[in-house]
Coordinates of C-alpha atoms in Angstrom, one line a residue:
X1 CA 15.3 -63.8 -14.2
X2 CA 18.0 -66.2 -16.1
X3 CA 17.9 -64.0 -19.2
X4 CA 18.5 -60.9 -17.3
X5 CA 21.5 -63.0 -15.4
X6 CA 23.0 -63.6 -18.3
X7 CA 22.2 -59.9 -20.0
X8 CA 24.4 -58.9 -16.8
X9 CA 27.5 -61.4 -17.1
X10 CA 27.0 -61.1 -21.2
X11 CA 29.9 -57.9 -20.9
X12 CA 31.5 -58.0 -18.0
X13 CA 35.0 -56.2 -18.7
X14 CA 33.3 -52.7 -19.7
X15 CA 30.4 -50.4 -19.1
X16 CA 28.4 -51.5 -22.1
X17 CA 24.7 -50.2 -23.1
X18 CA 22.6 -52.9 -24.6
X19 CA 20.4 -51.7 -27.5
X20 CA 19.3 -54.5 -29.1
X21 CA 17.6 -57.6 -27.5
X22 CA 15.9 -60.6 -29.7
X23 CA 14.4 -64.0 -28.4
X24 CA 14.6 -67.3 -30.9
X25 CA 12.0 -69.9 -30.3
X26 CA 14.8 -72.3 -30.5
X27 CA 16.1 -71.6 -27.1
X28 CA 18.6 -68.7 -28.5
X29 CA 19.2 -65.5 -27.2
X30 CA 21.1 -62.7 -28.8
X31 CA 22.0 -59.2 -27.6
X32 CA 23.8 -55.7 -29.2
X33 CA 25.6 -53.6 -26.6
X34 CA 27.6 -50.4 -27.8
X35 CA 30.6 -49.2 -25.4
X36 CA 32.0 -45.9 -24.5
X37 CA 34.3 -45.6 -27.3
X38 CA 31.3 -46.0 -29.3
X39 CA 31.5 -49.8 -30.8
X40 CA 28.7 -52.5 -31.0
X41 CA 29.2 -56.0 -30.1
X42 CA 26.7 -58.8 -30.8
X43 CA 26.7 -61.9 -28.7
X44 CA 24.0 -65.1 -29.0
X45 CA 24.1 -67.3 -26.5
X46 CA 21.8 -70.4 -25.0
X47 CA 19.1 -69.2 -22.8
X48 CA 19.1 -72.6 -21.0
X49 CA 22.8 -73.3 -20.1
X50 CA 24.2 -69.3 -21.0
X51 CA 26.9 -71.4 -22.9
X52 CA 27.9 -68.4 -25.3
X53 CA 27.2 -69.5 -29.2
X54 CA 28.4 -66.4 -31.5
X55 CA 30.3 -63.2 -30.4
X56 CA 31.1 -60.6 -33.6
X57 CA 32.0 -56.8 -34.1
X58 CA 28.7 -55.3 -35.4
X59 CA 24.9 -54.7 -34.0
X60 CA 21.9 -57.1 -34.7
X61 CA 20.3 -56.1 -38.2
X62 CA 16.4 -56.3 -36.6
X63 CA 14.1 -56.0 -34.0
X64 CA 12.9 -59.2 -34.1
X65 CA 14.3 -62.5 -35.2
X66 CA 12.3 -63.4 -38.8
X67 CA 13.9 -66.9 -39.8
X68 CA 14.0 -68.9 -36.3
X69 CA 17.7 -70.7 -37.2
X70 CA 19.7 -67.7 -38.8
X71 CA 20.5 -64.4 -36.9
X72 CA 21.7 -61.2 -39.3
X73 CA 24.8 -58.6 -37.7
X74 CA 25.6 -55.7 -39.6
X75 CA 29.1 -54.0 -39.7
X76 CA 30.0 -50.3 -40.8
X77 CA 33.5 -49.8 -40.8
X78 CA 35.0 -46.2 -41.1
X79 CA 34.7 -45.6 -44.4
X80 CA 31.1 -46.3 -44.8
X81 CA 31.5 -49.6 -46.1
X82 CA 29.0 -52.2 -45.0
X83 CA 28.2 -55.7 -44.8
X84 CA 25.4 -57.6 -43.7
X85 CA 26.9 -61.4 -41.3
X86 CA 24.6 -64.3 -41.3
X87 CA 24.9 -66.8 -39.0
X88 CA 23.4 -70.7 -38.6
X89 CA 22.5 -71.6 -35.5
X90 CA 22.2 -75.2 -36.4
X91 CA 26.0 -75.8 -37.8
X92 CA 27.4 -72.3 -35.6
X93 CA 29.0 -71.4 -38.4
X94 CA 28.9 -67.8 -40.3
X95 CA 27.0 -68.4 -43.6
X96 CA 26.8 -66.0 -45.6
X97 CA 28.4 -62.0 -45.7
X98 CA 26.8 -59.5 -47.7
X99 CA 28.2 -56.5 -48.9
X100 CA 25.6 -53.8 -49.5
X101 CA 26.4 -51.9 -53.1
X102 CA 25.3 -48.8 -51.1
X103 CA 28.1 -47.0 -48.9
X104 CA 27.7 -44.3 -45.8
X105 CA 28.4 -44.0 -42.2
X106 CA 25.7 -43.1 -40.1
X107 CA 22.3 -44.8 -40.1
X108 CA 19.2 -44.1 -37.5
X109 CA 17.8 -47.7 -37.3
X110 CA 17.4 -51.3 -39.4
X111 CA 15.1 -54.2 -39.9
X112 CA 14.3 -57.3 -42.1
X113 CA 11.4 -58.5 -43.4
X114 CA 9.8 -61.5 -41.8
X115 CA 10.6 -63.9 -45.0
X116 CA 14.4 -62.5 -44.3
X117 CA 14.5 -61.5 -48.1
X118 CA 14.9 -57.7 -47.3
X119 CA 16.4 -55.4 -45.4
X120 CA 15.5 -51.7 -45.0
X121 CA 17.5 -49.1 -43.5
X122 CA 16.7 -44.8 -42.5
X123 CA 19.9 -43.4 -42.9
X124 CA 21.1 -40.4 -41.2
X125 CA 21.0 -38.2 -44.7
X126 CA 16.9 -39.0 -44.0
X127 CA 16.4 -41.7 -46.9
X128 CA 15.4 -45.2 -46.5
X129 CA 17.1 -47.4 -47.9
X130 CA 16.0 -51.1 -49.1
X131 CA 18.5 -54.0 -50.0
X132 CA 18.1 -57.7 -51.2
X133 CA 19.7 -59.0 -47.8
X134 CA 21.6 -61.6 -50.0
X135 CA 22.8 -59.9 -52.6
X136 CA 23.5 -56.8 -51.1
X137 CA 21.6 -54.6 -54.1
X138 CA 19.5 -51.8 -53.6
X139 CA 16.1 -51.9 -54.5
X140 CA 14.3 -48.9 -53.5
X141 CA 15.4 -45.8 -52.2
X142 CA 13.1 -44.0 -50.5
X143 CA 13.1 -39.6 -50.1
X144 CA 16.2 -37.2 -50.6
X145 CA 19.7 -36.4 -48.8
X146 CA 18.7 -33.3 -45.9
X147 CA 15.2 -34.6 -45.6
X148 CA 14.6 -34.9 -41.4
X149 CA 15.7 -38.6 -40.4
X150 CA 13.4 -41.1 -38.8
X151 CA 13.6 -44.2 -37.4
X152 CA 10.2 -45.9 -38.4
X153 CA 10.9 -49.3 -39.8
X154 CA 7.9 -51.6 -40.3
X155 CA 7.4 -54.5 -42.8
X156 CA 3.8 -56.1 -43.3
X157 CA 3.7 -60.0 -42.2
X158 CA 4.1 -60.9 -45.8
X159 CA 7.1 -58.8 -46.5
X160 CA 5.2 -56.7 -49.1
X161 CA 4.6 -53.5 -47.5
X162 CA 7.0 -51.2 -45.5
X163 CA 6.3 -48.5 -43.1
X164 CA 8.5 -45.4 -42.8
X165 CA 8.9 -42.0 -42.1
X166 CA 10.3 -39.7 -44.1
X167 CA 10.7 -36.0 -43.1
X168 CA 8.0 -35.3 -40.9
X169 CA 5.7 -38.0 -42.7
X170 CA 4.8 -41.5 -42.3
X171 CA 4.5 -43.4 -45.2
X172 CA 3.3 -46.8 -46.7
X173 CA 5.4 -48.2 -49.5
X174 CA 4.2 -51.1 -51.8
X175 CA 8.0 -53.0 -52.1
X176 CA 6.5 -55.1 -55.2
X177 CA 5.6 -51.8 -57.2
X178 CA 8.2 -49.7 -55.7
X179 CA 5.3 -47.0 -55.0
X180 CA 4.2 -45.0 -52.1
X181 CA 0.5 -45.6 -51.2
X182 CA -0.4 -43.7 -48.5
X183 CA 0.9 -40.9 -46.3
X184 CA -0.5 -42.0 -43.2
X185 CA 0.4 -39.1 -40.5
X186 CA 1.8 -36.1 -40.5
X187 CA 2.9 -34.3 -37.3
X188 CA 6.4 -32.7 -36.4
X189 CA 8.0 -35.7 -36.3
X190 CA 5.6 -38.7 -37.7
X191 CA 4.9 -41.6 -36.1
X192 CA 8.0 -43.2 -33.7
X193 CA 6.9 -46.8 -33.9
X194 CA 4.0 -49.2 -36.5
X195 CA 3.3 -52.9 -36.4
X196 CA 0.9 -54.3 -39.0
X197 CA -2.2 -56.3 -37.5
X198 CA -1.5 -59.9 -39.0
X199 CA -5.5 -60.2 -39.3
X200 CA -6.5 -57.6 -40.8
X201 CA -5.7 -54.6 -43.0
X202 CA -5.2 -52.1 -40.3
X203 CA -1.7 -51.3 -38.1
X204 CA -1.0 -49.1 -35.2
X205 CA 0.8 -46.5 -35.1
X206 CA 2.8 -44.3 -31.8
X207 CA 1.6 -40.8 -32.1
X208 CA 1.8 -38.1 -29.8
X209 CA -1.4 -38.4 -28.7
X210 CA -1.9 -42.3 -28.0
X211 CA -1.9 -45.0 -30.5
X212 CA -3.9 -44.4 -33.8
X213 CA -5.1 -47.3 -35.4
X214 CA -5.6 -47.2 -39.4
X215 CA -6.9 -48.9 -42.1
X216 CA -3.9 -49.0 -44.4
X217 CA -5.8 -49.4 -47.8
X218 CA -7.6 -46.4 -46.9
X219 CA -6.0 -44.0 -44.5
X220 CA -8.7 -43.9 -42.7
X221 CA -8.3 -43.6 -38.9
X222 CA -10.7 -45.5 -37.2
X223 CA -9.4 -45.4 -33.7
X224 CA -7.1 -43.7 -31.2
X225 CA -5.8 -45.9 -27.6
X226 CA -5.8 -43.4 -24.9
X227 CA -3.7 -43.9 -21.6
X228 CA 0.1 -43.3 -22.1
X229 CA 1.2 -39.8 -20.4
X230 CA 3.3 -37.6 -23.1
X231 CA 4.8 -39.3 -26.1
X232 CA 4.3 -42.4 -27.3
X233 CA 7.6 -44.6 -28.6
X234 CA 6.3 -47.4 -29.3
X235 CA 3.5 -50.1 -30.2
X236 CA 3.3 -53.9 -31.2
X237 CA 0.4 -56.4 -32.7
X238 CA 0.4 -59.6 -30.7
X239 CA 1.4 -62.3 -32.9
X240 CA -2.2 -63.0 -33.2
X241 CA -3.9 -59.7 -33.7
X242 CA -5.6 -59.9 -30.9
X243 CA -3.4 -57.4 -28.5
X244 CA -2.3 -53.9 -29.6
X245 CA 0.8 -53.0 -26.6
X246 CA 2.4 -49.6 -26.6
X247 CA 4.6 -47.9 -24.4
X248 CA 6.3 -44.2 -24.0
X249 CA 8.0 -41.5 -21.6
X250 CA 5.6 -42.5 -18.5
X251 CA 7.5 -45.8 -18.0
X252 CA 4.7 -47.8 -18.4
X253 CA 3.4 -50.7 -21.1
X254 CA -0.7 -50.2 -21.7
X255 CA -2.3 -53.4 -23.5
X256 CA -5.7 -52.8 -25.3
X257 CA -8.2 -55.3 -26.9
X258 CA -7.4 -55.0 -30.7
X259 CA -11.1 -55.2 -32.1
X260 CA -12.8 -53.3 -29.1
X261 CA -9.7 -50.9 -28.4
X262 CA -10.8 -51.5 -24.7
X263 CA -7.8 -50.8 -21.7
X264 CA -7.2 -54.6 -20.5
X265 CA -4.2 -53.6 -18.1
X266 CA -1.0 -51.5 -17.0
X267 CA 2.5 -52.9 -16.5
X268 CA 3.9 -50.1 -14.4
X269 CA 8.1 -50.6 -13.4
X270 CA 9.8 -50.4 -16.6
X271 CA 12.1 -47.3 -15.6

């Protein structure tokens, strides 16, 4: 496909390993590669031409992309320091750097909320860690240094809620109260992946076993999505609620009817 073309030509000089891909609806496309000495670089480009847009030191702050115009890089330098690059796409110009008031070196994985107000962190130490992504100040932090690390990172559709996992548990965090509702699962490592249904008050989460689908006000499990061979890594709501996809260590994507939790189809290939 074009977008794999250009994935391909995107670093050509070394053997880079791209771990971050995220579409815009404006026609944008923006990748994170790290290198073998170790260093991320983050590239956005247009999806139509491939003319390249936006190239800085640093690896894309989300999975997704939450405001469709502005794309978020984050930088650690050596000394733990870090600061959060936004960029426009409509004037191609850097708009804002935020330094976070919070300082270390090794962190598991990132995301922002979908109103791009927030950003949460798990850090290596096994806290989470949650910033206002322009001011740079901590809001919540979320377990205690030596706990097991995780890299669960999910924010409801309205920003108010966050999934984590925090030694060997998967929690649900109300960001308004600064609370912890719910301890959803607990297994030897929690759940690897969430995503909130945007319907209704249940998410999915990836579990060893399949996908177990909760009601989040409750706790209560109500289903579990059979099909993937050993672990599950990973699981996403369509946009409209309707779709529940996971994937894990078979190489294969299963999508299942939200409301019926009925197999609709395989997507074998993806080794």
């Amino acid at each position: 496909s074009l977008q794999a073309q250009m994935l391909v030509r995107l670093f050509p000089a070394k053997n880079h390993r791209i771990s971050r891909v995220v579409a815009c609806p404006l026609g944008l496309i923006a990748a994170s590669s790290l290198d073998d000495e170790e260093n991320y670089l983050t590239e956005a480009w247009d999806k139509n031409t491939g003319e390249r847009l936006f190239q800085v030191q640093g690896v894309l702050a989300s999975n997704n992309w939450p405001v469709s115009d502005r794309l978020a890089v984050l930088q650690v330098d050596q000394q733990g320091r870090t600061k959060l690059i936004s960029w426009d796409f409509n004037t191609k110009q850097i708009t804002e750097v935020t330094h976070l008031e919070f300082d270390f070196k090794l962190y598991e994985t990132s995301d922002l909320s979908p109103d791009f107000r927030l950003l949460a962190m798990t850090l290596a130490d096994g806290t989470t860690q949650v910033f206002n992504r322009q001011s740079g100040k901590r809001l919540l932090s979320i377990g205690k240094s030596g706990d097991l690390p995780g890299r669960l990172i999910a924010f409801s559709r309205d920003s108010k809620y966050l999934l984590t996992n925090l030694d060997r548990e998967t929690q649900l965090w109300d960001l308004e109260s600064s609370r912890k509702i719910l301890t959803l699962v607990s297994s030897p490592y929690g759940a690897a992946a969430g995503s909130f249904n945007p319907r209704d008050f249940t998410l999915a989460v990836a579990v060893d076993s399949g996908v177990e689908i909760l009601d989040w006000k409750t706790g209560k499990s109500l289903d579990l999505l059979n099909g993937i061979k050993g672990a599950t890594r990973s699981v996403e709501y369509s946009l409209d609620g309707e779709i529940v996809a996971g994937g894990g260590n078979d190489s294969q994507v299963i999508l299942w009817d939200a409301s019926s939790g009925k197999e609709l189809r395989k997507l074998s290939g993806h080794a």
